[in-house]
PDB file of C-alpha atoms and ligand atoms in Angstrom:
ATOM      1  CA  MET X   1     -13.475   6.954 -14.496  1.00  0.00           C
ATOM      2  CA  LEU X   2     -10.173   8.743 -13.893  1.00  0.00           C
ATOM      3  CA  VAL X   3     -10.085  11.751 -11.537  1.00  0.00           C
ATOM      4  CA  LYS X   4      -6.955  13.842 -10.996  1.00  0.00           C
ATOM      5  CA  GLU X   5      -8.162  16.703  -8.809  1.00  0.00           C
ATOM      6  CA  ILE X   6      -9.231  16.662  -5.155  1.00  0.00           C
ATOM      7  CA  LYS X   7     -12.024  19.165  -5.825  1.00  0.00           C
ATOM      8  CA  GLU X   8     -13.621  16.984  -8.485  1.00  0.00           C
ATOM      9  CA  LEU X   9     -13.336  13.841  -6.337  1.00  0.00           C
ATOM     10  CA  ARG X  10     -14.903  15.604  -3.344  1.00  0.00           C
ATOM     11  CA  SER X  11     -17.921  16.804  -5.286  1.00  0.00           C
ATOM     12  CA  LEU X  12     -18.478  13.313  -6.723  1.00  0.00           C
ATOM     13  CA  ILE X  13     -18.337  11.770  -3.260  1.00  0.00           C
ATOM     14  CA  LYS X  14     -20.665  14.422  -1.802  1.00  0.00           C
ATOM     15  CA  ALA X  15     -23.196  13.610  -4.518  1.00  0.00           C
ATOM     16  CA  TRP X  16     -22.922   9.864  -3.746  1.00  0.00           C
ATOM     17  CA  LYS X  17     -23.427  10.484  -0.053  1.00  0.00           C
ATOM     18  CA  ARG X  18     -26.495  12.629  -0.724  1.00  0.00           C
ATOM     19  CA  GLU X  19     -27.920   9.581  -2.536  1.00  0.00           C
ATOM     20  CA  GLY X  20     -27.161   7.449   0.536  1.00  0.00           C
ATOM     21  CA  PHE X  21     -24.418   5.369  -1.127  1.00  0.00           C
ATOM     22  CA  THR X  22     -21.703   3.746   0.998  1.00  0.00           C
ATOM     23  CA  VAL X  23     -18.111   4.349  -0.085  1.00  0.00           C
ATOM     24  CA  GLY X  24     -15.161   1.936   0.024  1.00  0.00           C
ATOM     25  CA  PHE X  25     -11.575   3.071  -0.468  1.00  0.00           C
ATOM     26  CA  VAL X  26      -8.463   1.180  -1.635  1.00  0.00           C
ATOM     27  CA  PRO X  27      -5.179   3.124  -1.463  1.00  0.00           C
ATOM     28  CA  THR X  28      -2.417   1.861  -3.795  1.00  0.00           C
ATOM     29  CA  MET X  29       0.793   2.991  -5.445  1.00  0.00           C
ATOM     30  CA  GLY X  30      -0.289   1.506  -8.780  1.00  0.00           C
ATOM     31  CA  SER X  31       1.414  -1.082 -10.986  1.00  0.00           C
ATOM     32  CA  LEU X  32      -1.555  -3.138  -9.916  1.00  0.00           C
ATOM     33  CA  HIS X  33      -1.656  -6.939  -9.719  1.00  0.00           C
ATOM     34  CA  GLU X  34      -4.014  -9.616  -8.362  1.00  0.00           C
ATOM     35  CA  GLY X  35      -3.144  -8.622  -4.779  1.00  0.00           C
ATOM     36  CA  HIS X  36      -4.545  -5.121  -5.311  1.00  0.00           C
ATOM     37  CA  GLU X  37      -7.386  -6.581  -7.366  1.00  0.00           C
ATOM     38  CA  SER X  38      -8.474  -8.746  -4.429  1.00  0.00           C
ATOM     39  CA  LEU X  39      -8.765  -5.625  -2.237  1.00  0.00           C
ATOM     40  CA  ILE X  40     -10.785  -3.810  -4.910  1.00  0.00           C
ATOM     41  CA  LYS X  41     -13.132  -6.767  -5.409  1.00  0.00           C
ATOM     42  CA  LYS X  42     -13.695  -7.080  -1.669  1.00  0.00           C
ATOM     43  CA  ALA X  43     -14.442  -3.344  -1.499  1.00  0.00           C
ATOM     44  CA  VAL X  44     -16.847  -3.632  -4.449  1.00  0.00           C
ATOM     45  CA  SER X  45     -18.668  -6.504  -2.731  1.00  0.00           C
ATOM     46  CA  GLU X  46     -19.152  -4.473   0.468  1.00  0.00           C
ATOM     47  CA  ASN X  47     -19.858  -0.909  -0.770  1.00  0.00           C
ATOM     48  CA  ASP X  48     -22.043   0.899  -3.286  1.00  0.00           C
ATOM     49  CA  LYS X  49     -19.127   2.955  -4.641  1.00  0.00           C
ATOM     50  CA  VAL X  50     -15.397   2.276  -4.597  1.00  0.00           C
ATOM     51  CA  VAL X  51     -12.530   4.748  -4.953  1.00  0.00           C
ATOM     52  CA  VAL X  52      -9.053   3.392  -5.757  1.00  0.00           C
ATOM     53  CA  SER X  53      -6.167   5.819  -5.357  1.00  0.00           C
ATOM     54  CA  VAL X  54      -3.098   5.316  -7.525  1.00  0.00           C
ATOM     55  CA  PHE X  55      -0.332   7.535  -6.163  1.00  0.00           C
ATOM     56  CA  VAL X  56       3.364   6.818  -5.786  1.00  0.00           C
ATOM     57  CA  ASN X  57       3.717   8.731  -2.544  1.00  0.00           C
ATOM     58  CA  PRO X  58       7.094  10.527  -2.404  1.00  0.00           C
ATOM     59  CA  THR X  59       6.980  11.108   1.376  1.00  0.00           C
ATOM     60  CA  GLN X  60       7.187   7.394   2.188  1.00  0.00           C
ATOM     61  CA  PHE X  61      10.385   6.722   0.212  1.00  0.00           C
ATOM     62  CA  GLY X  62      13.826   7.188   1.746  1.00  0.00           C
ATOM     63  CA  PRO X  63      16.523   9.136  -0.145  1.00  0.00           C
ATOM     64  CA  ASN X  64      18.206   5.957  -1.411  1.00  0.00           C
ATOM     65  CA  GLU X  65      15.012   4.088  -2.214  1.00  0.00           C
ATOM     66  CA  ASP X  66      13.272   3.453  -5.529  1.00  0.00           C
ATOM     67  CA  TYR X  67      10.823   6.414  -5.819  1.00  0.00           C
ATOM     68  CA  ASP X  68      12.039   7.438  -9.295  1.00  0.00           C
ATOM     69  CA  SER X  69      12.195   3.915 -10.696  1.00  0.00           C
ATOM     70  CA  TYR X  70       9.000   2.632  -9.013  1.00  0.00           C
ATOM     71  CA  PRO X  71       6.916   1.038 -11.825  1.00  0.00           C
ATOM     72  CA  ARG X  72       4.097   3.237 -13.155  1.00  0.00           C
ATOM     73  CA  ASP X  73       1.404   2.316 -15.720  1.00  0.00           C
ATOM     74  CA  ILE X  74      -1.805   4.272 -15.161  1.00  0.00           C
ATOM     75  CA  ASP X  75      -3.573   3.033 -18.335  1.00  0.00           C
ATOM     76  CA  LYS X  76      -3.176  -0.605 -17.319  1.00  0.00           C
ATOM     77  CA  ASP X  77      -4.144   0.241 -13.717  1.00  0.00           C
ATOM     78  CA  LEU X  78      -7.292   2.045 -14.854  1.00  0.00           C
ATOM     79  CA  THR X  79      -8.392  -0.979 -16.907  1.00  0.00           C
ATOM     80  CA  LEU X  80      -7.782  -3.361 -13.997  1.00  0.00           C
ATOM     81  CA  CYS X  81      -9.760  -1.133 -11.601  1.00  0.00           C
ATOM     82  CA  MET X  82     -12.710  -0.684 -13.951  1.00  0.00           C
ATOM     83  CA  ASN X  83     -12.832  -4.436 -14.714  1.00  0.00           C
ATOM     84  CA  ALA X  84     -12.805  -5.159 -10.973  1.00  0.00           C
ATOM     85  CA  GLY X  85     -15.840  -2.871 -10.531  1.00  0.00           C
ATOM     86  CA  ALA X  86     -14.268   0.305  -9.084  1.00  0.00           C
ATOM     87  CA  SER X  87     -16.240   3.534  -9.561  1.00  0.00           C
ATOM     88  CA  VAL X  88     -13.314   5.967  -9.682  1.00  0.00           C
ATOM     89  CA  VAL X  89      -9.534   5.884  -9.907  1.00  0.00           C
ATOM     90  CA  PHE X  90      -8.007   8.882  -8.148  1.00  0.00           C
ATOM     91  CA  ASN X  91      -4.579   9.609  -9.639  1.00  0.00           C
ATOM     92  CA  PRO X  92      -3.394  12.988  -8.324  1.00  0.00           C
ATOM     93  CA  ILE X  93      -0.098  14.563  -9.235  1.00  0.00           C
ATOM     94  CA  SER X  94       2.257  15.219  -6.343  1.00  0.00           C
ATOM     95  CA  LYS X  95       1.529  18.989  -6.348  1.00  0.00           C
ATOM     96  CA  GLU X  96      -2.183  18.255  -5.881  1.00  0.00           C
ATOM     97  CA  MET X  97      -1.421  16.242  -2.730  1.00  0.00           C
ATOM     98  CA  TYR X  98       1.351  18.313  -1.111  1.00  0.00           C
ATOM     99  CA  PHE X  99       1.729  22.044  -0.601  1.00  0.00           C
ATOM    100  CA  ASP X 100       5.310  23.259  -1.117  1.00  0.00           C
ATOM    101  CA  ASN X 101       5.259  24.758   2.389  1.00  0.00           C
ATOM    102  CA  LYS X 102       3.378  21.953   4.144  1.00  0.00           C
ATOM    103  CA  SER X 103       4.091  21.967   7.878  1.00  0.00           C
ATOM    104  CA  THR X 104       1.946  19.153   9.258  1.00  0.00           C
ATOM    105  CA  GLY X 105       2.997  15.573   9.827  1.00  0.00           C
ATOM    106  CA  VAL X 106       1.318  12.455  11.190  1.00  0.00           C
ATOM    107  CA  SER X 107       3.436  10.146  13.268  1.00  0.00           C
ATOM    108  CA  VAL X 108       2.579   6.948  15.141  1.00  0.00           C
ATOM    109  CA  SER X 109       5.160   6.101  17.793  1.00  0.00           C
ATOM    110  CA  GLY X 110       6.174   2.706  19.202  1.00  0.00           C
ATOM    111  CA  LEU X 111       4.670   0.460  16.546  1.00  0.00           C
ATOM    112  CA  THR X 112       6.792   2.156  13.889  1.00  0.00           C
ATOM    113  CA  SER X 113      10.150   1.707  15.597  1.00  0.00           C
ATOM    114  CA  VAL X 114      10.404  -2.025  14.790  1.00  0.00           C
ATOM    115  CA  LEU X 115      10.425  -4.244  11.661  1.00  0.00           C
ATOM    116  CA  CYS X 116      10.237  -2.140   8.457  1.00  0.00           C
ATOM    117  CA  GLY X 117       9.991   1.056  10.534  1.00  0.00           C
ATOM    118  CA  ALA X 118      13.424   0.399  12.035  1.00  0.00           C
ATOM    119  CA  LYS X 119      14.917  -0.314   8.610  1.00  0.00           C
ATOM    120  CA  ARG X 120      13.183   2.495   6.708  1.00  0.00           C
ATOM    121  CA  PRO X 121      13.354   5.664   8.852  1.00  0.00           C
ATOM    122  CA  GLY X 122      10.470   8.053   8.130  1.00  0.00           C
ATOM    123  CA  HIS X 123       8.636   5.518   5.974  1.00  0.00           C
ATOM    124  CA  PHE X 124       5.589   5.215   8.224  1.00  0.00           C
ATOM    125  CA  ASP X 125       5.399   8.990   8.783  1.00  0.00           C
ATOM    126  CA  GLY X 126       4.974   9.239   5.009  1.00  0.00           C
ATOM    127  CA  VAL X 127       2.416   6.432   4.941  1.00  0.00           C
ATOM    128  CA  CYS X 128       0.403   7.914   7.844  1.00  0.00           C
ATOM    129  CA  LEU X 129       0.443  11.379   6.309  1.00  0.00           C
ATOM    130  CA  VAL X 130      -0.787  10.255   2.913  1.00  0.00           C
ATOM    131  CA  VAL X 131      -3.359   7.795   4.276  1.00  0.00           C
ATOM    132  CA  SER X 132      -4.814  10.370   6.684  1.00  0.00           C
ATOM    133  CA  LYS X 133      -5.026  12.884   3.827  1.00  0.00           C
ATOM    134  CA  PHE X 134      -6.779  10.332   1.612  1.00  0.00           C
ATOM    135  CA  LEU X 135      -9.190   9.410   4.427  1.00  0.00           C
ATOM    136  CA  ASN X 136     -10.018  13.127   4.824  1.00  0.00           C
ATOM    137  CA  ILE X 137     -10.539  13.550   1.086  1.00  0.00           C
ATOM    138  CA  VAL X 138     -12.512  10.354   0.401  1.00  0.00           C
ATOM    139  CA  THR X 139     -14.300  10.036   3.799  1.00  0.00           C
ATOM    140  CA  PRO X 140     -14.931   6.314   3.131  1.00  0.00           C
ATOM    141  CA  ASP X 141     -17.070   4.016   5.276  1.00  0.00           C
ATOM    142  CA  LYS X 142     -14.449   1.283   4.877  1.00  0.00           C
ATOM    143  CA  ALA X 143     -10.822   1.279   3.737  1.00  0.00           C
ATOM    144  CA  TYR X 144      -9.028  -1.858   2.547  1.00  0.00           C
ATOM    145  CA  PHE X 145      -5.418  -2.859   3.250  1.00  0.00           C
ATOM    146  CA  GLY X 146      -3.419  -6.023   2.496  1.00  0.00           C
ATOM    147  CA  GLN X 147      -1.960  -8.304   5.167  1.00  0.00           C
ATOM    148  CA  LYS X 148       1.112  -8.372   2.894  1.00  0.00           C
ATOM    149  CA  ASP X 149       2.095  -5.117   4.638  1.00  0.00           C
ATOM    150  CA  ALA X 150       1.277  -6.370   8.128  1.00  0.00           C
ATOM    151  CA  GLN X 151       3.000  -3.540   9.995  1.00  0.00           C
ATOM    152  CA  GLN X 152       1.232  -0.960   7.844  1.00  0.00           C
ATOM    153  CA  VAL X 153      -2.140  -2.432   8.850  1.00  0.00           C
ATOM    154  CA  ALA X 154      -1.239  -2.313  12.563  1.00  0.00           C
ATOM    155  CA  VAL X 155       0.014   1.284  12.266  1.00  0.00           C
ATOM    156  CA  ILE X 156      -2.993   2.505  10.274  1.00  0.00           C
ATOM    157  CA  LYS X 157      -5.425   0.876  12.726  1.00  0.00           C
ATOM    158  CA  ARG X 158      -3.650   2.609  15.615  1.00  0.00           C
ATOM    159  CA  MET X 159      -3.676   5.971  13.805  1.00  0.00           C
ATOM    160  CA  VAL X 160      -7.391   5.673  12.991  1.00  0.00           C
ATOM    161  CA  ARG X 161      -8.158   4.780  16.607  1.00  0.00           C
ATOM    162  CA  ASP X 162      -6.000   7.541  18.103  1.00  0.00           C
ATOM    163  CA  LEU X 163      -7.286  10.264  15.753  1.00  0.00           C
ATOM    164  CA  ASN X 164     -10.945   9.121  15.925  1.00  0.00           C
ATOM    165  CA  ILE X 165     -11.148   8.817  12.163  1.00  0.00           C
ATOM    166  CA  ASP X 166     -14.595   7.494  11.296  1.00  0.00           C
ATOM    167  CA  VAL X 167     -13.653   4.564   9.059  1.00  0.00           C
ATOM    168  CA  GLU X 168     -13.534   0.786   9.357  1.00  0.00           C
ATOM    169  CA  ILE X 169     -10.177  -0.710   8.396  1.00  0.00           C
ATOM    170  CA  VAL X 170     -10.592  -4.039   6.574  1.00  0.00           C
ATOM    171  CA  THR X 171      -7.592  -6.382   6.252  1.00  0.00           C
ATOM    172  CA  CYS X 172      -7.355  -8.695   3.228  1.00  0.00           C
ATOM    173  CA  PRO X 173      -5.242 -11.885   2.943  1.00  0.00           C
ATOM    174  CA  ILE X 174      -1.930 -12.086   1.071  1.00  0.00           C
ATOM    175  CA  ILE X 175      -2.322 -13.095  -2.578  1.00  0.00           C
ATOM    176  CA  ARG X 176       0.532 -15.269  -3.866  1.00  0.00           C
ATOM    177  CA  GLU X 177       1.893 -16.598  -7.151  1.00  0.00           C
ATOM    178  CA  GLU X 178       1.226 -20.311  -7.683  1.00  0.00           C
ATOM    179  CA  ASP X 179       4.673 -21.194  -6.389  1.00  0.00           C
ATOM    180  CA  GLY X 180       4.173 -19.221  -3.155  1.00  0.00           C
ATOM    181  CA  LEU X 181       5.892 -15.876  -3.850  1.00  0.00           C
ATOM    182  CA  ALA X 182       3.758 -13.038  -2.440  1.00  0.00           C
ATOM    183  CA  LYS X 183       2.632 -10.803  -5.301  1.00  0.00           C
ATOM    184  CA  SER X 184       4.344  -7.436  -5.297  1.00  0.00           C
ATOM    185  CA  SER X 185       4.765  -4.569  -7.741  1.00  0.00           C
ATOM    186  CA  ARG X 186       8.511  -4.924  -7.151  1.00  0.00           C
ATOM    187  CA  ASN X 187       8.620  -8.569  -8.366  1.00  0.00           C
ATOM    188  CA  ILE X 188       9.006  -7.330 -11.956  1.00  0.00           C
ATOM    189  CA  TYR X 189      12.503  -6.099 -11.070  1.00  0.00           C
ATOM    190  CA  LEU X 190      13.667  -9.684 -10.388  1.00  0.00           C
ATOM    191  CA  SER X 191      15.814 -11.491 -12.973  1.00  0.00           C
ATOM    192  CA  ASP X 192      14.910 -15.131 -13.724  1.00  0.00           C
ATOM    193  CA  GLU X 193      17.565 -16.322 -11.313  1.00  0.00           C
ATOM    194  CA  GLU X 194      16.440 -13.890  -8.590  1.00  0.00           C
ATOM    195  CA  ARG X 195      12.803 -14.848  -9.134  1.00  0.00           C
ATOM    196  CA  LYS X 196      13.708 -18.465  -8.262  1.00  0.00           C
ATOM    197  CA  ALA X 197      15.792 -17.331  -5.279  1.00  0.00           C
ATOM    198  CA  ALA X 198      12.871 -15.206  -4.021  1.00  0.00           C
ATOM    199  CA  LEU X 199      10.968 -18.385  -3.189  1.00  0.00           C
ATOM    200  CA  VAL X 200      13.150 -18.647  -0.115  1.00  0.00           C
ATOM    201  CA  LEU X 201      10.850 -16.134   1.644  1.00  0.00           C
ATOM    202  CA  SER X 202       7.661 -18.197   1.470  1.00  0.00           C
ATOM    203  CA  ARG X 203       9.611 -21.446   1.878  1.00  0.00           C
ATOM    204  CA  SER X 204      11.257 -20.352   5.119  1.00  0.00           C
ATOM    205  CA  LEU X 205       7.937 -19.083   6.475  1.00  0.00           C
ATOM    206  CA  SER X 206       6.256 -22.416   5.641  1.00  0.00           C
ATOM    207  CA  LEU X 207       8.924 -24.224   7.645  1.00  0.00           C
ATOM    208  CA  ALA X 208       8.321 -21.881  10.581  1.00  0.00           C
ATOM    209  CA  ARG X 209       4.556 -22.333  10.394  1.00  0.00           C
ATOM    210  CA  LYS X 210       4.981 -26.105  10.444  1.00  0.00           C
ATOM    211  CA  GLU X 211       7.180 -25.902  13.541  1.00  0.00           C
ATOM    212  CA  ILE X 212       4.691 -23.648  15.344  1.00  0.00           C
ATOM    213  CA  LYS X 213       1.870 -26.031  14.400  1.00  0.00           C
ATOM    214  CA  ASN X 214       3.978 -28.807  15.938  1.00  0.00           C
ATOM    215  CA  ARG X 215       3.779 -26.773  19.172  1.00  0.00           C
ATOM    216  CA  GLU X 216       7.267 -25.246  19.130  1.00  0.00           C
ATOM    217  CA  LYS X 217       6.911 -22.219  21.434  1.00  0.00           C
ATOM    218  CA  SER X 218      10.432 -20.780  21.431  1.00  0.00           C
ATOM    219  CA  VAL X 219      10.697 -17.645  19.321  1.00  0.00           C
ATOM    220  CA  GLY X 220      14.501 -18.043  19.257  1.00  0.00           C
ATOM    221  CA  LYS X 221      14.245 -21.513  17.731  1.00  0.00           C
ATOM    222  CA  ILE X 222      11.689 -20.467  15.112  1.00  0.00           C
ATOM    223  CA  ARG X 223      13.795 -17.460  14.103  1.00  0.00           C
ATOM    224  CA  ASN X 224      16.816 -19.724  13.692  1.00  0.00           C
ATOM    225  CA  ILE X 225      14.893 -22.105  11.440  1.00  0.00           C
ATOM    226  CA  ILE X 226      13.910 -19.193   9.185  1.00  0.00           C
ATOM    227  CA  LYS X 227      17.403 -17.674   9.181  1.00  0.00           C
ATOM    228  CA  LYS X 228      19.058 -21.013   8.426  1.00  0.00           C
ATOM    229  CA  GLU X 229      16.800 -21.590   5.427  1.00  0.00           C
ATOM    230  CA  ILE X 230      17.356 -18.080   4.020  1.00  0.00           C
ATOM    231  CA  THR X 231      21.112 -18.295   4.503  1.00  0.00           C
ATOM    232  CA  LYS X 232      21.192 -21.375   2.258  1.00  0.00           C
ATOM    233  CA  GLU X 233      20.183 -19.158  -0.689  1.00  0.00           C
ATOM    234  CA  PRO X 234      23.287 -17.361  -2.039  1.00  0.00           C
ATOM    235  CA  LEU X 235      21.351 -14.465  -3.641  1.00  0.00           C
ATOM    236  CA  ALA X 236      19.449 -13.706  -0.430  1.00  0.00           C
ATOM    237  CA  LYS X 237      20.494 -11.323   2.337  1.00  0.00           C
ATOM    238  CA  ILE X 238      18.398 -11.050   5.499  1.00  0.00           C
ATOM    239  CA  ASP X 239      17.186  -7.561   6.419  1.00  0.00           C
ATOM    240  CA  TYR X 240      15.175  -8.813   9.401  1.00  0.00           C
ATOM    241  CA  VAL X 241      13.461 -11.912  10.772  1.00  0.00           C
ATOM    242  CA  GLU X 242      11.090 -11.013  13.618  1.00  0.00           C
ATOM    243  CA  ILE X 243       8.384 -12.682  15.651  1.00  0.00           C
ATOM    244  CA  VAL X 244       6.253 -10.168  17.553  1.00  0.00           C
ATOM    245  CA  ASP X 245       2.846  -9.731  19.170  1.00  0.00           C
ATOM    246  CA  SER X 246       0.471  -9.364  16.214  1.00  0.00           C
ATOM    247  CA  GLU X 247      -1.264  -6.261  17.597  1.00  0.00           C
ATOM    248  CA  SER X 248       1.318  -4.313  19.612  1.00  0.00           C
ATOM    249  CA  LEU X 249       4.286  -5.532  17.487  1.00  0.00           C
ATOM    250  CA  GLU X 250       6.217  -5.891  20.742  1.00  0.00           C
ATOM    251  CA  ASN X 251       8.838  -8.621  21.103  1.00  0.00           C
ATOM    252  CA  VAL X 252       7.767 -11.924  22.617  1.00  0.00           C
ATOM    253  CA  GLU X 253       9.969 -14.758  23.847  1.00  0.00           C
ATOM    254  CA  ASN X 254       7.440 -17.541  23.659  1.00  0.00           C
ATOM    255  CA  ILE X 255       4.475 -18.102  21.406  1.00  0.00           C
ATOM    256  CA  GLU X 256       1.521 -17.870  23.796  1.00  0.00           C
ATOM    257  CA  LYS X 257      -0.960 -15.714  21.873  1.00  0.00           C
ATOM    258  CA  SER X 258      -1.329 -14.395  18.323  1.00  0.00           C
ATOM    259  CA  VAL X 259       2.079 -13.601  16.804  1.00  0.00           C
ATOM    260  CA  LEU X 260       3.207 -11.976  13.578  1.00  0.00           C
ATOM    261  CA  VAL X 261       6.125 -13.744  11.914  1.00  0.00           C
ATOM    262  CA  ALA X 262       7.569 -11.142   9.537  1.00  0.00           C
ATOM    263  CA  ILE X 263      10.645 -11.147   7.316  1.00  0.00           C
ATOM    264  CA  ALA X 264      12.374  -8.748   4.934  1.00  0.00           C
ATOM    265  CA  VAL X 265      15.001 -10.143   2.584  1.00  0.00           C
ATOM    266  CA  PHE X 266      17.120  -8.592  -0.140  1.00  0.00           C
ATOM    267  CA  ILE X 267      17.226 -10.713  -3.284  1.00  0.00           C
ATOM    268  CA  GLY X 268      20.049  -9.026  -5.116  1.00  0.00           C
ATOM    269  CA  LYS X 269      19.115  -5.339  -4.814  1.00  0.00           C
ATOM    270  CA  ILE X 270      15.380  -5.947  -4.431  1.00  0.00           C
ATOM    271  CA  ARG X 271      13.955  -5.863  -0.929  1.00  0.00           C
ATOM    272  CA  LEU X 272      10.998  -8.228  -0.488  1.00  0.00           C
ATOM    273  CA  ILE X 273       8.751  -8.763   2.537  1.00  0.00           C
ATOM    274  CA  ASP X 274       6.491 -11.598   3.612  1.00  0.00           C
ATOM    275  CA  ASN X 275       4.731 -12.691   6.805  1.00  0.00           C
ATOM    276  CA  PHE X 276       2.073 -14.769   8.447  1.00  0.00           C
ATOM    277  CA  ILE X 277       0.011 -14.475  11.607  1.00  0.00           C
ATOM    278  CA  PHE X 278      -0.390 -17.492  13.848  1.00  0.00           C
TER     279      PHE X 278
HETATM  280  P1  AMP D 301       1.043  -0.851  -2.658  1.00  0.00           P
HETATM  281  O1  AMP D 301       0.577  -0.469  -4.021  1.00  0.00           O
HETATM  282  O2  AMP D 301       2.225  -1.772  -2.674  1.00  0.00           O
HETATM  283  O3  AMP D 301       1.201   0.344  -1.741  1.00  0.00           O
HETATM  284  O4  AMP D 301      -0.120  -1.718  -2.021  1.00  0.00           O
HETATM  285  C1  AMP D 301      -1.433  -1.219  -1.915  1.00  0.00           C
HETATM  286  C2  AMP D 301      -2.250  -2.152  -1.061  1.00  0.00           C
HETATM  287  O5  AMP D 301      -2.289  -3.442  -1.669  1.00  0.00           O
HETATM  288  C3  AMP D 301      -1.646  -2.352   0.337  1.00  0.00           C
HETATM  289  O6  AMP D 301      -2.690  -2.378   1.301  1.00  0.00           O
HETATM  290  C4  AMP D 301      -0.959  -3.680   0.213  1.00  0.00           C
HETATM  291  O7  AMP D 301      -0.847  -4.369   1.446  1.00  0.00           O
HETATM  292  C5  AMP D 301      -1.893  -4.414  -0.729  1.00  0.00           C
HETATM  293  N1  AMP D 301      -1.185  -5.523  -1.376  1.00  0.00           N
HETATM  294  C6  AMP D 301      -0.031  -5.456  -2.087  1.00  0.00           C
HETATM  295  N2  AMP D 301       0.355  -6.695  -2.474  1.00  0.00           N
HETATM  296  C7  AMP D 301      -0.562  -7.557  -1.978  1.00  0.00           C
HETATM  297  C8  AMP D 301      -0.713  -8.977  -2.002  1.00  0.00           C
HETATM  298  N3  AMP D 301       0.154  -9.768  -2.634  1.00  0.00           N
HETATM  299  N4  AMP D 301      -1.787  -9.508  -1.380  1.00  0.00           N
HETATM  300  C9  AMP D 301      -2.689  -8.721  -0.736  1.00  0.00           C
HETATM  301  N5  AMP D 301      -2.602  -7.381  -0.671  1.00  0.00           N
HETATM  302  C10 AMP D 301      -1.564  -6.807  -1.270  1.00  0.00           C
END
């Protein structure tokens, strides 16, 4: 079922709650693939009702980013959601979500000044604003996010904790193509040649994981291994290669406890991200 208005969604959810149903929520920007599908299926397995939002959120795109050209296909998305067992797809128009004279923002400091936050100023303010609005509208018991966007998960968890939002944040593993490329809505932009070059992300991370497994503790050495591998690929340009504490996202020098190894790489004009936690 497709819902476009907040009012209609709220009355549906109120009726579910009166019946005692639990509600799961999966926020997405659409152009859905098996990565999103895995979140929806997990939500369906853990809740009586599941709401999937499909909304290309303008406030999280920078002025020179791909908001206008971001892929959109609501009919295909609706079919995928219904087949995966979702109850409702919420697909608001921008005017439904944002007042012209809105004056409230949501900003998480510290965690957002590194990795993608450092490279995409304002991005996480946009993410936090839209996610907090969705959590207020849907009031889910659980909300599902992909480890693919590792920093987003850390930021959302911090926001939910700090604002006492009554929801459990569930993190789901990265879903990959058979050859290792992390699934992403942006992969469709890649030419055949770029698609092959994009494998350098997962390949360089595999090398790093192997080194860490072999008890290499030096963050500097691991970063160099990743950078060296990416530099071999002529179509690739490093945006960042970082190894940080997996919860605080603060820099570490040696691998002593759980770390997030996160990279962002331009393949041609397309910026791709990948990561693992060790
Ligand atoms: P997006 O539509 O890109 O905003 O993503 C919506 C949600 O799906 C986010 O929580 C993403 O982390 C998650 N997601 C996107 N791609 C993948 C993937 N390959 N594996 C797992 N989760 C993913």
